[in-house]
Amino acid sequence: MEYGANSRYKPVGAKTRNTSAEMTAIKNNPLEQAYSLTGLNQKTAPEYTPEEAAQNGRIWDPETKRWIKGSAEDRSLAAKFFGDTLVYAKYDHDGWQENPVTGEMGNHHKGEFIEDENGNYFTEILGDRQLGEKQVVSAWDVLTKENSAANAFDFMDSDEADKSVGGIAMKTIAQMAPYFIPGMNTVYGAFTALVGLGSVMPTFYKSMESLFTGENPTRLYDNATRLENWFKKFTPGMTQHGREHFFSLESLGNQLADLSGQLWQQRAAASLAAQFYKLPDTKDLKTLADWDKYKQQSEKMNRAGKALSLGYMGLTQAADVYNDALNSGYDKRTAGLASLMTAGALFGIMNYNESANGLGTWFLDKTTGYNQEITQAPVIRAAKTLYAKLEAGVQKAVGTGDFSGVDGALAKFKLKAINYLDDAFRASGEDIWKGFIVEGVEEVSEEMIQDAVKGIIDTMSWAGFTAKEGSFGGWSNVFSQEGAQRYFQTLVGGALGGAVFGAQNVVQDRINKWVNKDYVSPRE
């Protein structure tokens, strides 16, 4: 038995308990926490999130197995945006595995941050490896250095534990503001569309190649992966709270910004149709035959614009399915099949029965900017002038009683004019509310189509028709709390995004009318 050094009951020669104070040191402390300084056996709150700590750590090159000089935050601005894509160094599965830096074996969990020989977190170059479930270091999160004066005003930085409501609002506004500036929205939408195509076309190529090469990709496939990975760094990051909570204000803000941008990107894709179908100058519309030619040409352009818009949308959605398939355990050939099936299904269903007010017409008329209401606006302006001349001719003919020159023409013209005016002004005031409803339903429809394709692939895997047995989640992918939350957030995000897009169209029309008194808007 042991006794305290000052115990009155301690027998002579009995063992004395050591009661001296001892300091406990933390061997590995990547988050820079103090221990036993705020209370007995208590740690202080972490000064950094794991992501912020890794950004301050070194950069590991898995290909050469060497450290790169500097950290993710120390790199130059050019390197942050145009250099190698970095990911946070984490273990990618559960179980007994090796630390790639130290070579030590240990039992680790999927998603656990890897520590270097000094017990610090770090980032690594992704290169031409599949992204999988790795977390990319967003260029926006390392734009300014942590705890610097500039970082205090950097609301695009989203690697902290949580973000204030004001910070989320500022970040969302910053992402959407360019789309509300007339002229700039078109240019910015075209730029982001090019970035979007640049990010999805490599995945589309990989889907095509995978059908033929399977698990034996070519060097071109690896280069496509490297290019695909490079574009990932432009995606804004999310806080710990945003990643851990599927339905949150931050994720809703990101979705709102993404959908608003996507609508403008679809409009930019649709605008390419104007390069193939040139509309005549309205000054040359002298006869009813000229009007008919204009209308026929505009209808061709509108159909082509909708097809291009749908094609862009299908590619962006299919790219996500390809990576989801790989993450779900499927082989590359099955992932390619799932991706191409998704693109084909989205394009086919949305474009079905388009000429008879099918889904393509209902969903796209208010987004692409290429519909009969909008392209007929110049015709309306010409029609008003021509109509006034015909009316003057009629008044003059009344005095002479000779209507032979204008009677028939006027009857035909009135019929045409009424048709054009009716077609063009049918949409008056619908943009905001129709955008709110239509875009929400469209996003949910896209989600349902993707889930249907995933269900088909899961069924094929269950029946043994895929090289590797995988699963997107089966029924639980849809019929679960997570599935319900995903659909609800998609509906809300799509509805808000459509409403914002419609509001922007109305604002732009008002500005155009203020600048040009002769401007004719189909939304008035």
PDB file of C-alpha atoms in Angstrom, residues 249-381:
ATOM      1  CA  LEU A 249     -27.620  27.976 -45.575  1.00  0.00           C
ATOM      2  CA  GLU A 250     -24.129  27.772 -47.038  1.00  0.00           C
ATOM      3  CA  SER A 251     -24.868  24.808 -49.314  1.00  0.00           C
ATOM      4  CA  LEU A 252     -28.108  26.491 -50.405  1.00  0.00           C
ATOM      5  CA  GLY A 253     -26.183  29.677 -51.236  1.00  0.00           C
ATOM      6  CA  ASN A 254     -23.634  27.693 -53.262  1.00  0.00           C
ATOM      7  CA  GLN A 255     -26.416  25.909 -55.123  1.00  0.00           C
ATOM      8  CA  LEU A 256     -28.186  29.192 -55.831  1.00  0.00           C
ATOM      9  CA  ALA A 257     -25.006  30.691 -57.281  1.00  0.00           C
ATOM     10  CA  ASP A 258     -24.264  27.525 -59.281  1.00  0.00           C
ATOM     11  CA  LEU A 259     -27.742  27.349 -60.806  1.00  0.00           C
ATOM     12  CA  SER A 260     -27.846  31.042 -61.681  1.00  0.00           C
ATOM     13  CA  GLY A 261     -24.494  30.644 -63.390  1.00  0.00           C
ATOM     14  CA  GLN A 262     -25.591  27.442 -65.083  1.00  0.00           C
ATOM     15  CA  LEU A 263     -28.582  29.175 -66.664  1.00  0.00           C
ATOM     16  CA  TRP A 264     -26.338  31.853 -68.114  1.00  0.00           C
ATOM     17  CA  GLN A 265     -23.914  29.184 -69.297  1.00  0.00           C
ATOM     18  CA  GLN A 266     -26.777  27.401 -71.057  1.00  0.00           C
ATOM     19  CA  ARG A 267     -27.723  30.712 -72.673  1.00  0.00           C
ATOM     20  CA  ALA A 268     -24.114  31.172 -73.821  1.00  0.00           C
ATOM     21  CA  ALA A 269     -24.127  27.673 -75.337  1.00  0.00           C
ATOM     22  CA  ALA A 270     -27.438  28.414 -77.084  1.00  0.00           C
ATOM     23  CA  SER A 271     -26.066  31.665 -78.517  1.00  0.00           C
ATOM     24  CA  LEU A 272     -23.722  29.669 -80.774  1.00  0.00           C
ATOM     25  CA  ALA A 273     -26.789  28.912 -82.910  1.00  0.00           C
ATOM     26  CA  ALA A 274     -26.721  32.516 -84.134  1.00  0.00           C
ATOM     27  CA  GLN A 275     -23.408  31.749 -85.854  1.00  0.00           C
ATOM     28  CA  PHE A 276     -25.115  29.158 -88.065  1.00  0.00           C
ATOM     29  CA  TYR A 277     -28.477  30.828 -88.622  1.00  0.00           C
ATOM     30  CA  LYS A 278     -28.095  34.509 -89.452  1.00  0.00           C
ATOM     31  CA  LEU A 279     -31.254  36.579 -89.125  1.00  0.00           C
ATOM     32  CA  PRO A 280     -31.840  39.287 -91.746  1.00  0.00           C
ATOM     33  CA  ASP A 281     -31.765  42.924 -90.720  1.00  0.00           C
ATOM     34  CA  THR A 282     -35.232  44.131 -89.747  1.00  0.00           C
ATOM     35  CA  LYS A 283     -34.733  47.106 -92.046  1.00  0.00           C
ATOM     36  CA  ASP A 284     -35.042  44.680 -94.943  1.00  0.00           C
ATOM     37  CA  LEU A 285     -38.449  43.368 -93.803  1.00  0.00           C
ATOM     38  CA  LYS A 286     -40.534  45.136 -96.444  1.00  0.00           C
ATOM     39  CA  THR A 287     -43.130  42.507 -97.305  1.00  0.00           C
ATOM     40  CA  LEU A 288     -45.089  39.759 -95.607  1.00  0.00           C
ATOM     41  CA  ALA A 289     -42.924  37.220 -97.428  1.00  0.00           C
ATOM     42  CA  ASP A 290     -39.865  38.761 -95.761  1.00  0.00           C
ATOM     43  CA  TRP A 291     -41.601  38.362 -92.407  1.00  0.00           C
ATOM     44  CA  ASP A 292     -42.230  34.694 -93.074  1.00  0.00           C
ATOM     45  CA  LYS A 293     -38.592  34.090 -94.000  1.00  0.00           C
ATOM     46  CA  TYR A 294     -37.481  35.853 -90.828  1.00  0.00           C
ATOM     47  CA  LYS A 295     -39.812  33.735 -88.723  1.00  0.00           C
ATOM     48  CA  GLN A 296     -38.716  30.470 -90.341  1.00  0.00           C
ATOM     49  CA  GLN A 297     -35.041  31.332 -89.871  1.00  0.00           C
ATOM     50  CA  SER A 298     -35.577  32.361 -86.255  1.00  0.00           C
ATOM     51  CA  GLU A 299     -37.417  29.090 -85.537  1.00  0.00           C
ATOM     52  CA  LYS A 300     -34.456  27.096 -86.881  1.00  0.00           C
ATOM     53  CA  MET A 301     -32.067  29.157 -84.799  1.00  0.00           C
ATOM     54  CA  ASN A 302     -34.192  28.672 -81.691  1.00  0.00           C
ATOM     55  CA  ARG A 303     -34.337  24.895 -82.120  1.00  0.00           C
ATOM     56  CA  ALA A 304     -30.585  24.736 -82.606  1.00  0.00           C
ATOM     57  CA  GLY A 305     -30.075  26.962 -79.569  1.00  0.00           C
ATOM     58  CA  LYS A 306     -32.187  24.704 -77.391  1.00  0.00           C
ATOM     59  CA  ALA A 307     -30.306  21.634 -78.623  1.00  0.00           C
ATOM     60  CA  LEU A 308     -26.966  23.237 -77.786  1.00  0.00           C
ATOM     61  CA  SER A 309     -28.252  24.315 -74.390  1.00  0.00           C
ATOM     62  CA  LEU A 310     -29.530  20.808 -73.641  1.00  0.00           C
ATOM     63  CA  GLY A 311     -26.278  19.288 -74.841  1.00  0.00           C
ATOM     64  CA  TYR A 312     -24.267  21.474 -72.471  1.00  0.00           C
ATOM     65  CA  MET A 313     -26.586  20.623 -69.573  1.00  0.00           C
ATOM     66  CA  GLY A 314     -26.377  16.908 -70.335  1.00  0.00           C
ATOM     67  CA  LEU A 315     -22.571  16.951 -70.420  1.00  0.00           C
ATOM     68  CA  THR A 316     -22.271  18.724 -67.065  1.00  0.00           C
ATOM     69  CA  GLN A 317     -24.598  16.240 -65.369  1.00  0.00           C
ATOM     70  CA  ALA A 318     -22.990  13.203 -67.021  1.00  0.00           C
ATOM     71  CA  ALA A 319     -19.535  14.240 -65.793  1.00  0.00           C
ATOM     72  CA  ASP A 320     -20.710  13.971 -62.196  1.00  0.00           C
ATOM     73  CA  VAL A 321     -22.196  10.514 -62.808  1.00  0.00           C
ATOM     74  CA  TYR A 322     -18.893   9.192 -64.200  1.00  0.00           C
ATOM     75  CA  ASN A 323     -17.007  10.110 -61.035  1.00  0.00           C
ATOM     76  CA  ASP A 324     -19.874   8.900 -58.836  1.00  0.00           C
ATOM     77  CA  ALA A 325     -19.691   5.506 -60.542  1.00  0.00           C
ATOM     78  CA  LEU A 326     -15.968   5.152 -59.851  1.00  0.00           C
ATOM     79  CA  ASN A 327     -16.508   6.207 -56.234  1.00  0.00           C
ATOM     80  CA  SER A 328     -19.289   3.605 -55.968  1.00  0.00           C
ATOM     81  CA  GLY A 329     -16.915   0.761 -56.840  1.00  0.00           C
ATOM     82  CA  TYR A 330     -17.661   0.345 -60.549  1.00  0.00           C
ATOM     83  CA  ASP A 331     -15.061  -0.216 -63.248  1.00  0.00           C
ATOM     84  CA  LYS A 332     -14.188   2.458 -65.804  1.00  0.00           C
ATOM     85  CA  ARG A 333     -16.212   0.853 -68.600  1.00  0.00           C
ATOM     86  CA  THR A 334     -19.364   0.784 -66.472  1.00  0.00           C
ATOM     87  CA  ALA A 335     -18.698   4.362 -65.357  1.00  0.00           C
ATOM     88  CA  GLY A 336     -18.448   5.416 -69.007  1.00  0.00           C
ATOM     89  CA  LEU A 337     -21.695   3.621 -69.823  1.00  0.00           C
ATOM     90  CA  ALA A 338     -23.506   5.284 -66.901  1.00  0.00           C
ATOM     91  CA  SER A 339     -22.208   8.699 -67.927  1.00  0.00           C
ATOM     92  CA  LEU A 340     -23.243   8.392 -71.581  1.00  0.00           C
ATOM     93  CA  MET A 341     -26.630   6.928 -70.637  1.00  0.00           C
ATOM     94  CA  THR A 342     -27.246   9.933 -68.387  1.00  0.00           C
ATOM     95  CA  ALA A 343     -26.290  12.440 -71.089  1.00  0.00           C
ATOM     96  CA  GLY A 344     -28.466  10.676 -73.660  1.00  0.00           C
ATOM     97  CA  ALA A 345     -31.440  10.375 -71.314  1.00  0.00           C
ATOM     98  CA  LEU A 346     -31.318  14.025 -70.265  1.00  0.00           C
ATOM     99  CA  PHE A 347     -31.055  15.247 -73.849  1.00  0.00           C
ATOM    100  CA  GLY A 348     -33.664  12.857 -75.222  1.00  0.00           C
ATOM    101  CA  ILE A 349     -36.319  13.390 -72.558  1.00  0.00           C
ATOM    102  CA  MET A 350     -35.913  17.169 -72.377  1.00  0.00           C
ATOM    103  CA  ASN A 351     -35.945  17.453 -76.179  1.00  0.00           C
ATOM    104  CA  TYR A 352     -38.863  15.055 -76.686  1.00  0.00           C
ATOM    105  CA  ASN A 353     -41.881  16.525 -78.490  1.00  0.00           C
ATOM    106  CA  GLU A 354     -40.225  19.938 -78.420  1.00  0.00           C
ATOM    107  CA  SER A 355     -42.306  21.320 -81.295  1.00  0.00           C
ATOM    108  CA  ALA A 356     -45.554  20.610 -79.406  1.00  0.00           C
ATOM    109  CA  ASN A 357     -44.704  22.430 -76.187  1.00  0.00           C
ATOM    110  CA  GLY A 358     -42.847  19.436 -74.772  1.00  0.00           C
ATOM    111  CA  LEU A 359     -40.380  19.548 -71.892  1.00  0.00           C
ATOM    112  CA  GLY A 360     -37.725  21.256 -73.998  1.00  0.00           C
ATOM    113  CA  THR A 361     -40.005  24.177 -74.778  1.00  0.00           C
ATOM    114  CA  TRP A 362     -41.377  24.436 -71.257  1.00  0.00           C
ATOM    115  CA  PHE A 363     -37.990  24.317 -69.544  1.00  0.00           C
ATOM    116  CA  LEU A 364     -35.822  26.226 -71.964  1.00  0.00           C
ATOM    117  CA  ASP A 365     -37.844  29.080 -73.440  1.00  0.00           C
ATOM    118  CA  LYS A 366     -37.121  31.353 -70.500  1.00  0.00           C
ATOM    119  CA  THR A 367     -33.472  30.396 -70.031  1.00  0.00           C
ATOM    120  CA  THR A 368     -31.698  30.127 -73.372  1.00  0.00           C
ATOM    121  CA  GLY A 369     -32.767  33.543 -74.650  1.00  0.00           C
ATOM    122  CA  TYR A 370     -33.582  31.849 -77.946  1.00  0.00           C
ATOM    123  CA  ASN A 371     -37.327  31.620 -78.310  1.00  0.00           C
ATOM    124  CA  GLN A 372     -39.936  33.102 -80.596  1.00  0.00           C
ATOM    125  CA  GLU A 373     -40.976  35.738 -78.056  1.00  0.00           C
ATOM    126  CA  ILE A 374     -37.493  37.216 -77.917  1.00  0.00           C
ATOM    127  CA  THR A 375     -36.382  36.888 -81.540  1.00  0.00           C
ATOM    128  CA  GLN A 376     -39.639  38.398 -82.785  1.00  0.00           C
ATOM    129  CA  ALA A 377     -39.128  41.585 -80.777  1.00  0.00           C
ATOM    130  CA  PRO A 378     -37.317  43.334 -83.674  1.00  0.00           C
ATOM    131  CA  VAL A 379     -40.139  42.294 -85.967  1.00  0.00           C
ATOM    132  CA  ILE A 380     -42.644  43.943 -83.652  1.00  0.00           C
ATOM    133  CA  ARG A 381     -40.726  47.190 -83.837  1.00  0.00           C
TER     134      ARG A 381
END
